[in-house]
Protein backbone atom coordinates (compact mmCIF):
# COMPACT_ATOMS: atom_id res chain seq x y z
CA UNK A 1 0.00 0.00 0.00
CA UNK A 2 1.18 3.54 -0.72
CA UNK A 3 1.06 4.53 2.96
CA UNK A 4 3.67 1.82 3.67
CA UNK A 5 6.23 2.97 1.10
CA UNK A 6 8.97 5.52 1.67
CA UNK A 7 11.05 6.92 -1.14
CA UNK A 8 14.58 8.10 -0.42
CA UNK A 9 15.86 10.15 -3.35
CA UNK A 10 19.48 9.68 -4.48
CA UNK A 11 21.92 11.92 -2.63
CA UNK A 12 23.52 14.54 -4.84
CA UNK A 13 25.50 17.47 -3.47
CA UNK A 14 24.62 20.45 -5.61
CA UNK A 15 26.96 23.38 -4.94
CA UNK A 16 26.72 26.31 -7.33
CA UNK A 17 28.52 25.09 -10.48
CA UNK A 18 29.03 28.58 -11.88
CA UNK A 19 28.18 29.57 -15.44
CA UNK A 20 27.61 26.63 -17.80
CA UNK A 21 29.59 26.22 -20.98
CA UNK A 22 32.66 27.96 -19.57
CA UNK A 23 35.88 26.07 -20.02
CA UNK A 24 38.67 25.02 -17.87
CA UNK A 25 40.04 27.56 -15.45
CA UNK A 26 42.85 25.14 -14.54
CA UNK A 27 45.07 25.53 -17.58
CA UNK A 28 44.64 23.20 -20.54
CA UNK A 29 41.15 21.82 -21.19
CA UNK A 30 40.49 18.42 -19.74
CA UNK A 31 38.09 15.51 -19.99
CA UNK A 32 37.10 14.16 -16.58
CA UNK A 33 35.92 10.78 -15.37
CA UNK A 34 34.84 10.56 -11.72
CA UNK A 35 34.20 7.19 -10.13
CA UNK A 36 35.59 3.80 -9.31
CA UNK A 37 38.07 1.93 -11.49
CA UNK A 38 36.28 -1.43 -11.64
CA UNK A 39 36.09 -3.22 -15.01
CA UNK A 40 32.34 -2.65 -15.45
CA UNK A 41 33.05 1.10 -15.82
CA UNK A 42 34.75 0.43 -19.20
CA UNK A 43 37.74 2.68 -18.50
CA UNK A 44 39.65 0.78 -21.16
CA UNK A 45 37.21 2.24 -23.68
CA UNK A 46 37.79 5.71 -22.26
CA UNK A 47 41.58 5.36 -22.42
CA UNK A 48 41.55 4.02 -25.98
CA UNK A 49 39.19 6.84 -26.94
CA UNK A 50 41.35 9.41 -25.22
CA UNK A 51 44.39 8.18 -27.14
CA UNK A 52 42.57 9.33 -30.30
CA UNK A 53 41.62 12.63 -28.66
CA UNK A 54 45.17 13.20 -27.40
CA UNK A 55 46.59 12.75 -30.90
CA UNK A 56 44.11 15.27 -32.32
CA UNK A 57 44.09 17.81 -29.47
CA UNK A 58 47.61 18.12 -28.11
CA UNK A 59 46.69 20.36 -25.16
CA UNK A 60 43.78 18.30 -23.83
CA UNK A 61 44.30 16.09 -20.78
CA UNK A 62 42.30 13.37 -19.07
CA UNK A 63 41.70 13.62 -15.32
CA UNK A 64 40.43 10.57 -13.44
CA UNK A 65 39.03 11.32 -9.99
CA UNK A 66 38.76 8.16 -7.88
CA UNK A 67 39.13 6.64 -4.44
CA UNK A 68 40.63 3.43 -5.85
CA UNK A 69 44.32 2.60 -6.19
CA UNK A 70 45.25 3.75 -9.70
CA UNK A 71 48.63 1.96 -9.90
CA UNK A 72 47.42 -0.88 -12.19
CA UNK A 73 46.06 1.75 -14.60
CA UNK A 74 49.08 4.06 -14.33
CA UNK A 75 51.33 1.27 -15.60
CA UNK A 76 49.23 1.09 -18.76
CA UNK A 77 49.69 4.76 -19.67
CA UNK A 78 53.14 4.26 -21.22
CA UNK A 79 51.92 1.31 -23.31
CA UNK A 80 49.06 3.47 -24.58
CA UNK A 81 51.33 6.45 -25.27
CA UNK A 82 49.43 8.56 -22.73
CA UNK A 83 52.16 9.30 -20.18
CA UNK A 84 51.86 12.90 -19.07
CA UNK A 85 48.36 13.22 -20.56
CA UNK A 86 46.37 11.31 -17.92
CA UNK A 87 46.31 12.30 -14.25
CA UNK A 88 44.75 10.30 -11.43
CA UNK A 89 43.41 12.42 -8.58
CA UNK A 90 42.85 10.14 -5.61
CA UNK A 91 41.41 10.45 -2.14
CA UNK A 92 39.94 13.92 -2.60
CA UNK A 93 37.04 15.08 -0.45
CA UNK A 94 33.86 15.51 -2.49
CA UNK A 95 34.13 19.32 -2.45
CA UNK A 96 37.49 19.09 -4.27
CA UNK A 97 36.13 16.44 -6.64
CA UNK A 98 33.24 18.79 -7.33
CA UNK A 99 35.69 21.59 -8.17
CA UNK A 100 37.39 19.42 -10.80
CA UNK A 101 34.05 18.16 -12.10
CA UNK A 102 32.46 21.60 -12.42
CA UNK A 103 35.50 22.95 -14.27
CA UNK A 104 35.93 20.14 -16.82
CA UNK A 105 35.56 20.78 -20.53
CA UNK A 106 33.76 17.41 -20.82
CA UNK A 107 32.54 14.81 -18.32
CA UNK A 108 32.91 11.24 -19.60
CA UNK A 109 30.72 8.23 -18.88
CA UNK A 110 32.05 5.33 -21.00
CA UNK A 111 30.13 2.52 -19.26
CA UNK A 112 28.60 0.39 -22.04
CA UNK A 113 26.17 -1.68 -19.97
CA UNK A 114 24.27 -0.22 -17.08
CA UNK A 115 21.41 -2.22 -15.55
CA UNK A 116 20.52 0.64 -13.17
CA UNK A 117 21.02 4.37 -13.24
CA UNK A 118 24.62 5.55 -12.73
CA UNK A 119 24.89 7.78 -9.66
CA UNK A 120 27.80 9.64 -11.26
CA UNK A 121 25.40 10.77 -13.98
CA UNK A 122 23.31 12.62 -11.39
CA UNK A 123 26.42 14.46 -10.21
CA UNK A 124 27.52 15.13 -13.78
CA UNK A 125 24.12 16.66 -14.55
CA UNK A 126 24.22 18.73 -11.36
CA UNK A 127 27.66 20.05 -12.37
CA UNK A 128 26.06 21.53 -15.52
CA UNK A 129 28.98 20.55 -17.76
CA UNK A 130 28.89 18.89 -21.19
CA UNK A 131 28.56 15.10 -20.88
CA UNK A 132 29.60 12.39 -23.33
CA UNK A 133 27.97 9.09 -22.34
CA UNK A 134 27.53 5.63 -23.77
CA UNK A 135 23.91 5.01 -24.71
CA UNK A 136 23.02 2.44 -22.05
CA UNK A 137 24.32 4.75 -19.29
CA UNK A 138 22.42 7.74 -20.65
CA UNK A 139 18.84 6.60 -20.13
CA UNK A 140 16.53 9.59 -19.93
CA UNK A 141 18.96 11.90 -21.73
CA UNK A 142 18.51 13.26 -25.23
CA UNK A 143 21.41 13.37 -27.65
CA UNK A 144 22.29 16.96 -28.49
CA UNK A 145 20.10 18.44 -25.78
CA UNK A 146 21.57 17.43 -22.42
CA UNK A 147 24.36 15.03 -23.44
CA UNK A 148 26.29 13.71 -26.40
CA UNK A 149 24.97 10.14 -26.43
CA UNK A 150 27.32 7.64 -28.09
CA UNK A 151 25.34 4.84 -29.73
CA UNK A 152 28.29 2.80 -31.06
CA UNK A 153 30.49 0.77 -28.67
CA UNK A 154 34.01 1.44 -30.02
CA UNK A 155 36.71 3.92 -29.04
CA UNK A 156 36.41 5.78 -32.35
CA UNK A 157 32.75 6.63 -31.68
CA UNK A 158 33.40 7.72 -28.09
CA UNK A 159 36.39 9.80 -29.23
CA UNK A 160 34.21 11.38 -31.91
CA UNK A 161 31.81 12.50 -29.16
CA UNK A 162 34.60 13.91 -27.00
CA UNK A 163 36.17 15.74 -29.94
CA UNK A 164 32.82 17.14 -31.09
CA UNK A 165 32.25 18.71 -27.68
CA UNK A 166 35.85 19.89 -27.28
CA UNK A 167 35.86 21.56 -30.68
CA UNK A 168 32.46 23.23 -30.64
CA UNK A 169 31.77 25.94 -28.07
CA UNK A 170 28.10 26.22 -29.12
CA UNK A 171 27.60 22.46 -28.68
CA UNK A 172 29.45 22.44 -25.34
CA UNK A 173 27.37 25.38 -24.11
CA UNK A 174 24.07 23.82 -25.24
CA UNK A 175 24.91 20.50 -23.57
CA UNK A 176 26.05 22.19 -20.35
CA UNK A 177 22.87 24.26 -20.11
CA UNK A 178 20.76 21.20 -20.96
CA UNK A 179 22.55 19.03 -18.38
CA UNK A 180 22.00 21.63 -15.67
CA UNK A 181 18.34 21.96 -16.57
CA UNK A 182 17.88 18.15 -16.62
XYZ file of C-alpha atoms in Angstrom:
182
model
C 0.000 0.000 0.000
C 1.176 3.536 -0.725
C 1.060 4.527 2.956
C 3.675 1.822 3.674
C 6.226 2.974 1.095
C 8.969 5.519 1.666
C 11.054 6.921 -1.137
C 14.579 8.096 -0.418
C 15.864 10.152 -3.353
C 19.483 9.684 -4.481
C 21.918 11.919 -2.630
C 23.524 14.543 -4.837
C 25.498 17.471 -3.474
C 24.623 20.447 -5.612
C 26.955 23.377 -4.940
C 26.721 26.306 -7.331
C 28.521 25.093 -10.479
C 29.028 28.579 -11.883
C 28.177 29.568 -15.435
C 27.610 26.631 -17.801
C 29.586 26.220 -20.982
C 32.660 27.957 -19.574
C 35.883 26.071 -20.019
C 38.675 25.021 -17.870
C 40.037 27.561 -15.446
C 42.849 25.137 -14.543
C 45.070 25.533 -17.578
C 44.635 23.198 -20.537
C 41.147 21.822 -21.190
C 40.485 18.423 -19.740
C 38.092 15.513 -19.988
C 37.096 14.159 -16.580
C 35.919 10.779 -15.366
C 34.835 10.564 -11.716
C 34.202 7.191 -10.131
C 35.593 3.799 -9.310
C 38.072 1.926 -11.493
C 36.284 -1.425 -11.637
C 36.093 -3.215 -15.005
C 32.338 -2.647 -15.454
C 33.048 1.096 -15.821
C 34.753 0.433 -19.201
C 37.737 2.675 -18.496
C 39.649 0.782 -21.160
C 37.208 2.236 -23.682
C 37.790 5.714 -22.257
C 41.582 5.363 -22.421
C 41.552 4.015 -25.985
C 39.192 6.844 -26.940
C 41.345 9.413 -25.215
C 44.394 8.180 -27.141
C 42.569 9.326 -30.303
C 41.619 12.633 -28.656
C 45.171 13.203 -27.396
C 46.594 12.752 -30.903
C 44.111 15.273 -32.324
C 44.086 17.809 -29.467
C 47.614 18.124 -28.114
C 46.693 20.357 -25.159
C 43.785 18.296 -23.834
C 44.300 16.086 -20.781
C 42.301 13.367 -19.066
C 41.700 13.618 -15.316
C 40.426 10.574 -13.440
C 39.026 11.315 -9.987
C 38.755 8.164 -7.880
C 39.130 6.640 -4.437
C 40.631 3.430 -5.853
C 44.322 2.602 -6.186
C 45.249 3.748 -9.703
C 48.629 1.957 -9.901
C 47.418 -0.878 -12.189
C 46.064 1.747 -14.598
C 49.075 4.061 -14.332
C 51.328 1.267 -15.598
C 49.233 1.088 -18.762
C 49.695 4.762 -19.675
C 53.140 4.264 -21.216
C 51.920 1.308 -23.313
C 49.055 3.470 -24.578
C 51.329 6.446 -25.268
C 49.433 8.563 -22.734
C 52.157 9.298 -20.176
C 51.864 12.902 -19.066
C 48.362 13.218 -20.561
C 46.370 11.315 -17.920
C 46.310 12.299 -14.248
C 44.753 10.295 -11.427
C 43.406 12.417 -8.582
C 42.845 10.136 -5.608
C 41.412 10.449 -2.144
C 39.940 13.923 -2.599
C 37.037 15.084 -0.451
C 33.863 15.515 -2.494
C 34.130 19.319 -2.448
C 37.492 19.090 -4.271
C 36.132 16.440 -6.641
C 33.238 18.792 -7.329
C 35.687 21.590 -8.167
C 37.387 19.423 -10.795
C 34.049 18.155 -12.105
C 32.459 21.596 -12.421
C 35.505 22.950 -14.269
C 35.934 20.139 -16.824
C 35.562 20.784 -20.531
C 33.765 17.411 -20.824
C 32.541 14.805 -18.322
C 32.915 11.239 -19.605
C 30.717 8.227 -18.877
C 32.052 5.329 -21.002
C 30.125 2.522 -19.260
C 28.597 0.391 -22.037
C 26.166 -1.685 -19.966
C 24.265 -0.219 -17.081
C 21.413 -2.219 -15.551
C 20.519 0.638 -13.175
C 21.025 4.370 -13.240
C 24.619 5.551 -12.732
C 24.886 7.776 -9.657
C 27.796 9.636 -11.264
C 25.404 10.771 -13.980
C 23.309 12.623 -11.394
C 26.423 14.457 -10.214
C 27.521 15.128 -13.785
C 24.115 16.662 -14.546
C 24.222 18.734 -11.365
C 27.661 20.054 -12.368
C 26.055 21.526 -15.516
C 28.979 20.554 -17.760
C 28.890 18.886 -21.186
C 28.559 15.102 -20.881
C 29.602 12.394 -23.331
C 27.974 9.094 -22.336
C 27.529 5.635 -23.768
C 23.913 5.008 -24.711
C 23.021 2.439 -22.045
C 24.315 4.747 -19.287
C 22.419 7.742 -20.651
C 18.837 6.603 -20.131
C 16.535 9.593 -19.927
C 18.962 11.903 -21.727
C 18.507 13.259 -25.226
C 21.415 13.366 -27.653
C 22.290 16.964 -28.490
C 20.095 18.445 -25.776
C 21.571 17.430 -22.415
C 24.362 15.027 -23.443
C 26.285 13.714 -26.395
C 24.969 10.144 -26.434
C 27.315 7.637 -28.091
C 25.337 4.838 -29.730
C 28.286 2.798 -31.058
C 30.488 0.765 -28.674
C 34.008 1.435 -30.020
C 36.707 3.920 -29.038
C 36.406 5.784 -32.349
C 32.750 6.627 -31.676
C 33.402 7.719 -28.086
C 36.394 9.801 -29.228
C 34.207 11.385 -31.913
C 31.812 12.496 -29.160
C 34.604 13.906 -27.004
C 36.167 15.737 -29.944
C 32.817 17.136 -31.091
C 32.250 18.712 -27.681
C 35.849 19.894 -27.276
C 35.864 21.563 -30.685
C 32.458 23.231 -30.641
C 31.771 25.941 -28.069
C 28.104 26.219 -29.122
C 27.602 22.463 -28.684
C 29.455 22.442 -25.340
C 27.370 25.377 -24.107
C 24.074 23.821 -25.245
C 24.906 20.498 -23.570
C 26.048 22.195 -20.355
C 22.865 24.261 -20.113
C 20.761 21.195 -20.957
C 22.554 19.031 -18.379
C 22.002 21.631 -15.671
C 18.340 21.956 -16.572
C 17.884 18.148 -16.622
